[in-house]
Amino acid sequence: MKVLNRSLVVLGAGWLGAALCREAEFQGWQVEGTRTQANKMHSWSRQLVLTENGTLAHSISLHDAYWVCAIPPRARHVDSSYLETLEQVLLLAKKMSAAGFLLCSTTGVYSTENGEYDEQGKLADKANRRVDILRTAEEMVLNAGGKVVRLAGLQGPDREPGRFVVGKTLSSSANGRVNMVHRGDVVTAINTVIAQWQDAADIYNVCYPAHPTRQAFYQYHCEKLGNEMPNFASSKEESRIIKAERITELGFAYHHPIVNESELG
């Protein structure tokens, strides 16, 4: 990251957020990463939690930092307080003179219809509660002058796709196309946007450019682990493709293939 202000606040230092913190620390940045309870194992760990009265309890201390929100929205949970937390966090970031605020969103905001979806693609209907939460979060951040990265399905260390589908029957089609990205590429993509904050666009998709079928994708990952393949609800041809070339205009390149394409046969 080549910016003058080398400090970073990561909200939600979980599987993705902690990787961002570790990389920032490795690059010599001042970094603070939040959980609902601070982890004393990490010098950068801080607390951030929405209290019952709707205020934030936190131990963030970095002023003039870049902020990345990687808090899981838990949008399928009825008791999700994601939007309330985000509202308070945006106010706190402004109070602490944040240099920029970046939201980690998802390509799940796009329509489920077949087609190709770049950053101007058709969005899913807000009548769906999960989509409503995701889209509202994006609007809140964009209206506050922030930026958004829409992430495809995540894989990487401890999220090996072949481990979680063993013996299952998936509701999707075997011939549907996957939209996935490795955590290592996501970390680099986020760093790239921060490094070029003033010139960067407001919204970027982050998705590996290869889109094998679900059958081929899971076969590769299950065989790698010696695990049983899942079953699929249908074999209908489906092609919903997330296009993520815009971010390459910042000099970013994908370096973590989601499968070994030479082995797909």
PDB file of C-alpha atoms in Angstrom:
ATOM      1  CA  MET A   1       0.000   0.000   0.000  1.00  0.00           C
ATOM      2  CA  LYS A   2       1.525   3.301  -1.079  1.00  0.00           C
ATOM      3  CA  VAL A   3      -0.357   6.031   0.741  1.00  0.00           C
ATOM      4  CA  LEU A   4       0.836   8.750   3.075  1.00  0.00           C
ATOM      5  CA  ASN A   5      -1.523   7.804   5.883  1.00  0.00           C
ATOM      6  CA  ARG A   6      -0.378   4.376   7.016  1.00  0.00           C
ATOM      7  CA  SER A   7      -3.021   3.515   9.595  1.00  0.00           C
ATOM      8  CA  LEU A   8      -5.973   1.161   9.314  1.00  0.00           C
ATOM      9  CA  VAL A   9      -9.039   0.282  11.361  1.00  0.00           C
ATOM     10  CA  VAL A  10     -10.673  -3.047  10.469  1.00  0.00           C
ATOM     11  CA  LEU A  11     -14.182  -3.531  11.817  1.00  0.00           C
ATOM     12  CA  GLY A  12     -14.858  -7.228  12.231  1.00  0.00           C
ATOM     13  CA  ALA A  13     -11.457  -8.896  12.590  1.00  0.00           C
ATOM     14  CA  GLY A  14     -12.742 -12.375  11.843  1.00  0.00           C
ATOM     15  CA  TRP A  15     -11.691 -14.745   9.058  1.00  0.00           C
ATOM     16  CA  LEU A  16     -11.292 -11.970   6.474  1.00  0.00           C
ATOM     17  CA  GLY A  17     -10.712  -8.990   8.761  1.00  0.00           C
ATOM     18  CA  ALA A  18      -7.915 -10.639  10.726  1.00  0.00           C
ATOM     19  CA  ALA A  19      -6.099 -11.390   7.452  1.00  0.00           C
ATOM     20  CA  LEU A  20      -6.342  -7.686   6.581  1.00  0.00           C
ATOM     21  CA  CYS A  21      -4.914  -6.797   9.998  1.00  0.00           C
ATOM     22  CA  ARG A  22      -2.013  -9.223   9.657  1.00  0.00           C
ATOM     23  CA  GLU A  23      -1.111  -7.912   6.208  1.00  0.00           C
ATOM     24  CA  ALA A  24      -1.286  -4.286   7.344  1.00  0.00           C
ATOM     25  CA  GLU A  25       0.899  -5.106  10.344  1.00  0.00           C
ATOM     26  CA  PHE A  26       3.379  -6.889   8.054  1.00  0.00           C
ATOM     27  CA  GLN A  27       3.513  -3.777   5.846  1.00  0.00           C
ATOM     28  CA  GLY A  28       4.396  -1.643   8.872  1.00  0.00           C
ATOM     29  CA  TRP A  29       1.031   0.045   9.271  1.00  0.00           C
ATOM     30  CA  GLN A  30      -0.589   1.088  12.501  1.00  0.00           C
ATOM     31  CA  VAL A  31      -3.597  -1.193  12.709  1.00  0.00           C
ATOM     32  CA  GLU A  32      -6.548  -1.842  14.976  1.00  0.00           C
ATOM     33  CA  GLY A  33      -9.003  -4.670  14.344  1.00  0.00           C
ATOM     34  CA  THR A  34     -12.243  -5.029  16.263  1.00  0.00           C
ATOM     35  CA  ARG A  35     -14.277  -7.897  17.692  1.00  0.00           C
ATOM     36  CA  THR A  36     -17.128  -7.809  20.202  1.00  0.00           C
ATOM     37  CA  GLN A  37     -14.451  -8.757  22.727  1.00  0.00           C
ATOM     38  CA  ALA A  38     -10.792  -7.784  22.303  1.00  0.00           C
ATOM     39  CA  ASN A  39      -8.360 -10.689  21.882  1.00  0.00           C
ATOM     40  CA  LYS A  40      -5.271 -10.201  24.049  1.00  0.00           C
ATOM     41  CA  MET A  41      -3.281 -12.504  21.736  1.00  0.00           C
ATOM     42  CA  HIS A  42      -3.078  -9.675  19.182  1.00  0.00           C
ATOM     43  CA  SER A  43      -1.649  -6.255  19.950  1.00  0.00           C
ATOM     44  CA  TRP A  44      -3.972  -4.768  17.348  1.00  0.00           C
ATOM     45  CA  SER A  45      -7.164  -6.255  18.791  1.00  0.00           C
ATOM     46  CA  ARG A  46      -9.816  -3.788  19.976  1.00  0.00           C
ATOM     47  CA  GLN A  47     -13.398  -4.034  21.170  1.00  0.00           C
ATOM     48  CA  LEU A  48     -16.422  -2.752  19.298  1.00  0.00           C
ATOM     49  CA  VAL A  49     -19.959  -3.757  20.217  1.00  0.00           C
ATOM     50  CA  LEU A  50     -23.414  -2.229  19.915  1.00  0.00           C
ATOM     51  CA  THR A  51     -24.904  -1.980  23.400  1.00  0.00           C
ATOM     52  CA  GLU A  52     -28.532  -2.593  24.319  1.00  0.00           C
ATOM     53  CA  ASN A  53     -29.231   1.143  24.361  1.00  0.00           C
ATOM     54  CA  GLY A  54     -28.042   1.483  20.762  1.00  0.00           C
ATOM     55  CA  THR A  55     -24.654   3.098  21.405  1.00  0.00           C
ATOM     56  CA  LEU A  56     -21.190   1.778  20.608  1.00  0.00           C
ATOM     57  CA  ALA A  57     -18.779   0.530  23.219  1.00  0.00           C
ATOM     58  CA  HIS A  58     -15.325   0.566  21.658  1.00  0.00           C
ATOM     59  CA  SER A  59     -11.590   0.911  22.285  1.00  0.00           C
ATOM     60  CA  ILE A  60     -10.584   2.252  18.847  1.00  0.00           C
ATOM     61  CA  SER A  61      -7.938   4.969  19.136  1.00  0.00           C
ATOM     62  CA  LEU A  62      -6.584   5.623  15.631  1.00  0.00           C
ATOM     63  CA  HIS A  63      -7.500   8.980  14.126  1.00  0.00           C
ATOM     64  CA  ASP A  64      -7.140   9.856  10.414  1.00  0.00           C
ATOM     65  CA  ALA A  65      -7.060   6.149   9.524  1.00  0.00           C
ATOM     66  CA  TYR A  66      -8.633   4.237   6.666  1.00  0.00           C
ATOM     67  CA  TRP A  67     -11.551   2.139   7.872  1.00  0.00           C
ATOM     68  CA  VAL A  68     -12.624  -1.207   6.384  1.00  0.00           C
ATOM     69  CA  CYS A  69     -15.915  -2.733   7.523  1.00  0.00           C
ATOM     70  CA  ALA A  70     -15.711  -6.525   7.324  1.00  0.00           C
ATOM     71  CA  ILE A  71     -18.462  -7.183   9.865  1.00  0.00           C
ATOM     72  CA  PRO A  72     -20.637 -10.133   8.755  1.00  0.00           C
ATOM     73  CA  PRO A  73     -24.136  -8.749   8.150  1.00  0.00           C
ATOM     74  CA  ARG A  74     -25.914 -11.895   9.416  1.00  0.00           C
ATOM     75  CA  ALA A  75     -28.623 -10.719   7.044  1.00  0.00           C
ATOM     76  CA  ARG A  76     -30.528 -14.013   7.235  1.00  0.00           C
ATOM     77  CA  HIS A  77     -30.893 -13.671  11.018  1.00  0.00           C
ATOM     78  CA  VAL A  78     -34.020 -11.977  12.326  1.00  0.00           C
ATOM     79  CA  ASP A  79     -32.081 -10.382  15.187  1.00  0.00           C
ATOM     80  CA  SER A  80     -29.352  -8.858  12.993  1.00  0.00           C
ATOM     81  CA  SER A  81     -28.279  -5.431  14.289  1.00  0.00           C
ATOM     82  CA  TYR A  82     -25.961  -4.895  11.325  1.00  0.00           C
ATOM     83  CA  LEU A  83     -27.536  -1.704   9.986  1.00  0.00           C
ATOM     84  CA  GLU A  84     -27.782  -0.147  13.435  1.00  0.00           C
ATOM     85  CA  THR A  85     -24.126  -0.974  14.074  1.00  0.00           C
ATOM     86  CA  LEU A  86     -23.090   0.399  10.682  1.00  0.00           C
ATOM     87  CA  GLU A  87     -24.959   3.643  11.285  1.00  0.00           C
ATOM     88  CA  GLN A  88     -23.120   4.197  14.559  1.00  0.00           C
ATOM     89  CA  VAL A  89     -19.788   3.133  13.079  1.00  0.00           C
ATOM     90  CA  LEU A  90     -20.085   5.678  10.240  1.00  0.00           C
ATOM     91  CA  LEU A  91     -20.690   8.427  12.802  1.00  0.00           C
ATOM     92  CA  LEU A  92     -17.664   7.264  14.816  1.00  0.00           C
ATOM     93  CA  ALA A  93     -15.464   7.143  11.716  1.00  0.00           C
ATOM     94  CA  LYS A  94     -16.430  10.718  10.870  1.00  0.00           C
ATOM     95  CA  LYS A  95     -15.761  11.831  14.440  1.00  0.00           C
ATOM     96  CA  MET A  96     -12.298  10.233  14.274  1.00  0.00           C
ATOM     97  CA  SER A  97     -11.536  11.917  10.920  1.00  0.00           C
ATOM     98  CA  ALA A  98     -11.348   8.697   8.907  1.00  0.00           C
ATOM     99  CA  ALA A  99      -9.324   9.078   5.721  1.00  0.00           C
ATOM    100  CA  GLY A 100     -11.764   6.778   3.920  1.00  0.00           C
ATOM    101  CA  PHE A 101     -14.405   4.156   4.685  1.00  0.00           C
ATOM    102  CA  LEU A 102     -14.625   0.913   2.674  1.00  0.00           C
ATOM    103  CA  LEU A 103     -17.493  -1.557   3.053  1.00  0.00           C
ATOM    104  CA  CYS A 104     -17.059  -5.251   2.301  1.00  0.00           C
ATOM    105  CA  SER A 105     -20.354  -6.151   0.648  1.00  0.00           C
ATOM    106  CA  THR A 106     -21.292  -9.130  -1.511  1.00  0.00           C
ATOM    107  CA  THR A 107     -22.175  -9.937  -5.097  1.00  0.00           C
ATOM    108  CA  GLY A 108     -25.383 -11.301  -3.586  1.00  0.00           C
ATOM    109  CA  VAL A 109     -26.833  -7.827  -4.170  1.00  0.00           C
ATOM    110  CA  TYR A 110     -27.166  -8.663  -7.875  1.00  0.00           C
ATOM    111  CA  SER A 111     -30.170 -10.293  -9.492  1.00  0.00           C
ATOM    112  CA  THR A 112     -30.272 -14.092  -9.443  1.00  0.00           C
ATOM    113  CA  GLU A 113     -31.263 -14.189 -13.124  1.00  0.00           C
ATOM    114  CA  ASN A 114     -28.865 -15.582 -15.716  1.00  0.00           C
ATOM    115  CA  GLY A 115     -26.589 -12.986 -17.271  1.00  0.00           C
ATOM    116  CA  GLU A 116     -23.363 -11.075 -16.750  1.00  0.00           C
ATOM    117  CA  TYR A 117     -23.163  -8.539 -13.937  1.00  0.00           C
ATOM    118  CA  ASP A 118     -20.588  -5.775 -13.770  1.00  0.00           C
ATOM    119  CA  GLU A 119     -20.750  -2.923 -11.249  1.00  0.00           C
ATOM    120  CA  GLN A 120     -23.735  -1.420 -13.092  1.00  0.00           C
ATOM    121  CA  GLY A 121     -25.581  -4.764 -13.240  1.00  0.00           C
ATOM    122  CA  LYS A 122     -29.203  -5.272 -12.251  1.00  0.00           C
ATOM    123  CA  LEU A 123     -29.645  -5.503  -8.484  1.00  0.00           C
ATOM    124  CA  ALA A 124     -31.895  -7.943  -6.679  1.00  0.00           C
ATOM    125  CA  ASP A 125     -35.273  -6.793  -5.392  1.00  0.00           C
ATOM    126  CA  LYS A 126     -35.268  -5.167  -1.959  1.00  0.00           C
ATOM    127  CA  ALA A 127     -38.444  -7.095  -1.134  1.00  0.00           C
ATOM    128  CA  ASN A 128     -36.030  -9.848  -0.054  1.00  0.00           C
ATOM    129  CA  ARG A 129     -35.043  -8.984   3.538  1.00  0.00           C
ATOM    130  CA  ARG A 130     -31.441 -10.135   3.121  1.00  0.00           C
ATOM    131  CA  VAL A 131     -31.009  -8.086  -0.055  1.00  0.00           C
ATOM    132  CA  ASP A 132     -32.680  -5.101   1.610  1.00  0.00           C
ATOM    133  CA  ILE A 133     -30.098  -5.150   4.419  1.00  0.00           C
ATOM    134  CA  LEU A 134     -27.164  -5.530   2.010  1.00  0.00           C
ATOM    135  CA  ARG A 135     -28.314  -2.811  -0.376  1.00  0.00           C
ATOM    136  CA  THR A 136     -29.248  -0.423   2.433  1.00  0.00           C
ATOM    137  CA  ALA A 137     -25.780  -0.883   3.955  1.00  0.00           C
ATOM    138  CA  GLU A 138     -24.162  -0.003   0.632  1.00  0.00           C
ATOM    139  CA  GLU A 139     -26.345   3.078   0.269  1.00  0.00           C
ATOM    140  CA  MET A 140     -25.449   4.255   3.775  1.00  0.00           C
ATOM    141  CA  VAL A 141     -21.726   3.983   3.059  1.00  0.00           C
ATOM    142  CA  LEU A 142     -21.892   5.559  -0.397  1.00  0.00           C
ATOM    143  CA  ASN A 143     -24.024   8.433   0.901  1.00  0.00           C
ATOM    144  CA  ALA A 144     -21.389   9.023   3.590  1.00  0.00           C
ATOM    145  CA  GLY A 145     -18.666   9.348   0.921  1.00  0.00           C
ATOM    146  CA  GLY A 146     -17.317   5.815   1.303  1.00  0.00           C
ATOM    147  CA  LYS A 147     -16.657   3.028  -1.177  1.00  0.00           C
ATOM    148  CA  VAL A 148     -17.861  -0.557  -1.602  1.00  0.00           C
ATOM    149  CA  VAL A 149     -16.233  -3.823  -2.664  1.00  0.00           C
ATOM    150  CA  ARG A 150     -18.718  -6.544  -3.634  1.00  0.00           C
ATOM    151  CA  LEU A 151     -17.096  -9.881  -2.889  1.00  0.00           C
ATOM    152  CA  ALA A 152     -17.916 -13.172  -4.591  1.00  0.00           C
ATOM    153  CA  GLY A 153     -18.035 -16.411  -2.595  1.00  0.00           C
ATOM    154  CA  LEU A 154     -14.961 -16.641  -0.383  1.00  0.00           C
ATOM    155  CA  GLN A 155     -12.501 -19.509  -0.143  1.00  0.00           C
ATOM    156  CA  GLY A 156      -9.066 -19.887   1.386  1.00  0.00           C
ATOM    157  CA  PRO A 157      -7.412 -21.246   4.534  1.00  0.00           C
ATOM    158  CA  ASP A 158     -10.006 -23.032   6.728  1.00  0.00           C
ATOM    159  CA  ARG A 159     -12.638 -22.498   4.034  1.00  0.00           C
ATOM    160  CA  GLU A 160     -11.879 -25.357   1.702  1.00  0.00           C
ATOM    161  CA  PRO A 161     -14.995 -25.841  -0.485  1.00  0.00           C
ATOM    162  CA  GLY A 162     -14.608 -29.621  -0.605  1.00  0.00           C
ATOM    163  CA  ARG A 163     -14.906 -29.876   3.166  1.00  0.00           C
ATOM    164  CA  PHE A 164     -18.379 -28.424   3.659  1.00  0.00           C
ATOM    165  CA  VAL A 165     -20.425 -30.268   1.032  1.00  0.00           C
ATOM    166  CA  VAL A 166     -19.573 -33.889   1.783  1.00  0.00           C
ATOM    167  CA  GLY A 167     -22.625 -36.087   1.204  1.00  0.00           C
ATOM    168  CA  LYS A 168     -24.968 -33.092   0.941  1.00  0.00           C
ATOM    169  CA  THR A 169     -27.630 -32.435  -1.658  1.00  0.00           C
ATOM    170  CA  LEU A 170     -27.221 -28.857  -2.838  1.00  0.00           C
ATOM    171  CA  SER A 171     -30.293 -26.914  -3.931  1.00  0.00           C
ATOM    172  CA  SER A 172     -28.393 -25.509  -6.915  1.00  0.00           C
ATOM    173  CA  SER A 173     -27.744 -26.896 -10.407  1.00  0.00           C
ATOM    174  CA  ALA A 174     -24.679 -28.977 -11.232  1.00  0.00           C
ATOM    175  CA  ASN A 175     -24.327 -26.928 -14.422  1.00  0.00           C
ATOM    176  CA  GLY A 176     -24.593 -23.532 -12.792  1.00  0.00           C
ATOM    177  CA  ARG A 177     -21.470 -21.382 -12.944  1.00  0.00           C
ATOM    178  CA  VAL A 178     -19.571 -20.477  -9.766  1.00  0.00           C
ATOM    179  CA  ASN A 179     -18.456 -17.015  -8.732  1.00  0.00           C
ATOM    180  CA  MET A 180     -15.681 -17.388  -6.180  1.00  0.00           C
ATOM    181  CA  VAL A 181     -12.565 -15.587  -4.976  1.00  0.00           C
ATOM    182  CA  HIS A 182      -9.665 -16.469  -2.692  1.00  0.00           C
ATOM    183  CA  ARG A 183      -9.127 -14.492   0.505  1.00  0.00           C
ATOM    184  CA  GLY A 184      -5.584 -13.627  -0.578  1.00  0.00           C
ATOM    185  CA  ASP A 185      -6.915 -11.836  -3.655  1.00  0.00           C
ATOM    186  CA  VAL A 186      -9.544 -10.032  -1.575  1.00  0.00           C
ATOM    187  CA  VAL A 187      -6.906  -8.678   0.815  1.00  0.00           C
ATOM    188  CA  THR A 188      -4.813  -7.456  -2.106  1.00  0.00           C
ATOM    189  CA  ALA A 189      -7.859  -5.922  -3.796  1.00  0.00           C
ATOM    190  CA  ILE A 190      -8.829  -3.989  -0.673  1.00  0.00           C
ATOM    191  CA  ASN A 191      -5.265  -2.768  -0.238  1.00  0.00           C
ATOM    192  CA  THR A 192      -5.237  -1.668  -3.881  1.00  0.00           C
ATOM    193  CA  VAL A 193      -8.380   0.435  -3.450  1.00  0.00           C
ATOM    194  CA  ILE A 194      -6.995   2.062  -0.300  1.00  0.00           C
ATOM    195  CA  ALA A 195      -3.664   2.751  -1.974  1.00  0.00           C
ATOM    196  CA  GLN A 196      -5.421   4.650  -4.761  1.00  0.00           C
ATOM    197  CA  TRP A 197      -8.328   5.996  -2.746  1.00  0.00           C
ATOM    198  CA  GLN A 198      -8.634   9.359  -4.463  1.00  0.00           C
ATOM    199  CA  ASP A 199      -8.671   7.851  -7.965  1.00  0.00           C
ATOM    200  CA  ALA A 200     -10.663   4.702  -7.181  1.00  0.00           C
ATOM    201  CA  ALA A 201     -14.282   4.258  -8.236  1.00  0.00           C
ATOM    202  CA  ASP A 202     -17.071   3.988  -5.666  1.00  0.00           C
ATOM    203  CA  ILE A 203     -17.876   0.303  -6.300  1.00  0.00           C
ATOM    204  CA  TYR A 204     -15.767  -2.692  -7.318  1.00  0.00           C
ATOM    205  CA  ASN A 205     -16.635  -6.343  -7.840  1.00  0.00           C
ATOM    206  CA  VAL A 206     -13.984  -8.802  -6.650  1.00  0.00           C
ATOM    207  CA  CYS A 207     -14.390 -12.228  -8.266  1.00  0.00           C
ATOM    208  CA  TYR A 208     -11.914 -14.603  -9.894  1.00  0.00           C
ATOM    209  CA  PRO A 209     -12.354 -14.431 -13.706  1.00  0.00           C
ATOM    210  CA  ALA A 210     -12.764 -18.217 -14.240  1.00  0.00           C
ATOM    211  CA  HIS A 211     -16.286 -19.620 -13.769  1.00  0.00           C
ATOM    212  CA  PRO A 212     -16.316 -23.443 -13.860  1.00  0.00           C
ATOM    213  CA  THR A 213     -19.558 -25.347 -13.351  1.00  0.00           C
ATOM    214  CA  ARG A 214     -20.470 -26.286  -9.785  1.00  0.00           C
ATOM    215  CA  GLN A 215     -20.013 -29.926 -10.751  1.00  0.00           C
ATOM    216  CA  ALA A 216     -16.431 -29.298 -11.921  1.00  0.00           C
ATOM    217  CA  PHE A 217     -15.667 -26.936  -9.045  1.00  0.00           C
ATOM    218  CA  TYR A 218     -16.739 -29.284  -6.275  1.00  0.00           C
ATOM    219  CA  GLN A 219     -15.340 -32.339  -7.997  1.00  0.00           C
ATOM    220  CA  TYR A 220     -11.915 -30.706  -8.037  1.00  0.00           C
ATOM    221  CA  HIS A 221     -12.054 -29.669  -4.382  1.00  0.00           C
ATOM    222  CA  CYS A 222     -13.596 -32.917  -3.122  1.00  0.00           C
ATOM    223  CA  GLU A 223     -11.081 -35.071  -4.983  1.00  0.00           C
ATOM    224  CA  LYS A 224      -8.262 -32.965  -3.552  1.00  0.00           C
ATOM    225  CA  LEU A 225      -9.397 -33.972  -0.055  1.00  0.00           C
ATOM    226  CA  GLY A 226     -10.568 -37.465  -0.936  1.00  0.00           C
ATOM    227  CA  ASN A 227     -14.119 -36.532   0.038  1.00  0.00           C
ATOM    228  CA  GLU A 228     -17.454 -37.660  -1.342  1.00  0.00           C
ATOM    229  CA  MET A 229     -19.041 -35.415  -3.966  1.00  0.00           C
ATOM    230  CA  PRO A 230     -22.306 -33.635  -3.157  1.00  0.00           C
ATOM    231  CA  ASN A 231     -25.484 -34.199  -5.114  1.00  0.00           C
ATOM    232  CA  PHE A 232     -27.286 -31.417  -6.931  1.00  0.00           C
ATOM    233  CA  ALA A 233     -30.979 -30.617  -7.202  1.00  0.00           C
ATOM    234  CA  SER A 234     -30.819 -30.354 -10.993  1.00  0.00           C
ATOM    235  CA  SER A 235     -28.531 -30.290 -14.019  1.00  0.00           C
ATOM    236  CA  LYS A 236     -30.165 -27.253 -15.605  1.00  0.00           C
ATOM    237  CA  GLU A 237     -27.860 -24.994 -17.599  1.00  0.00           C
ATOM    238  CA  GLU A 238     -27.378 -21.750 -15.646  1.00  0.00           C
ATOM    239  CA  SER A 239     -24.979 -18.904 -16.281  1.00  0.00           C
ATOM    240  CA  ARG A 240     -24.959 -16.037 -13.795  1.00  0.00           C
ATOM    241  CA  ILE A 241     -21.502 -14.483 -14.150  1.00  0.00           C
ATOM    242  CA  ILE A 242     -19.968 -11.747 -12.016  1.00  0.00           C
ATOM    243  CA  LYS A 243     -17.629  -9.554 -14.069  1.00  0.00           C
ATOM    244  CA  ALA A 244     -14.807  -8.075 -12.021  1.00  0.00           C
ATOM    245  CA  GLU A 245     -12.418  -6.475 -14.491  1.00  0.00           C
ATOM    246  CA  ARG A 246     -12.886  -2.878 -13.321  1.00  0.00           C
ATOM    247  CA  ILE A 247     -10.553  -3.275 -10.355  1.00  0.00           C
ATOM    248  CA  THR A 248      -7.729  -4.366 -12.670  1.00  0.00           C
ATOM    249  CA  GLU A 249      -7.704  -0.776 -13.957  1.00  0.00           C
ATOM    250  CA  LEU A 250      -6.007   0.093 -10.640  1.00  0.00           C
ATOM    251  CA  GLY A 251      -3.178  -2.326 -11.425  1.00  0.00           C
ATOM    252  CA  PHE A 252      -4.673  -5.188  -9.415  1.00  0.00           C
ATOM    253  CA  ALA A 253      -4.261  -8.772 -10.685  1.00  0.00           C
ATOM    254  CA  TYR A 254      -5.772 -12.058  -9.479  1.00  0.00           C
ATOM    255  CA  HIS A 255      -3.109 -14.506  -8.283  1.00  0.00           C
ATOM    256  CA  HIS A 256      -5.099 -17.264  -6.525  1.00  0.00           C
ATOM    257  CA  PRO A 257      -6.985 -19.564  -8.944  1.00  0.00           C
ATOM    258  CA  ILE A 258     -10.180 -21.031  -7.461  1.00  0.00           C
ATOM    259  CA  VAL A 259      -9.353 -24.364  -9.147  1.00  0.00           C
ATOM    260  CA  ASN A 260      -6.427 -25.743 -11.082  1.00  0.00           C
ATOM    261  CA  GLU A 261      -7.925 -25.201 -14.517  1.00  0.00           C
ATOM    262  CA  SER A 262      -5.445 -27.581 -16.174  1.00  0.00           C
ATOM    263  CA  GLU A 263      -6.912 -30.437 -14.099  1.00  0.00           C
ATOM    264  CA  LEU A 264     -10.569 -29.815 -14.940  1.00  0.00           C
ATOM    265  CA  GLY A 265     -10.426 -31.962 -18.017  1.00  0.00           C
TER     266      GLY A 265
END
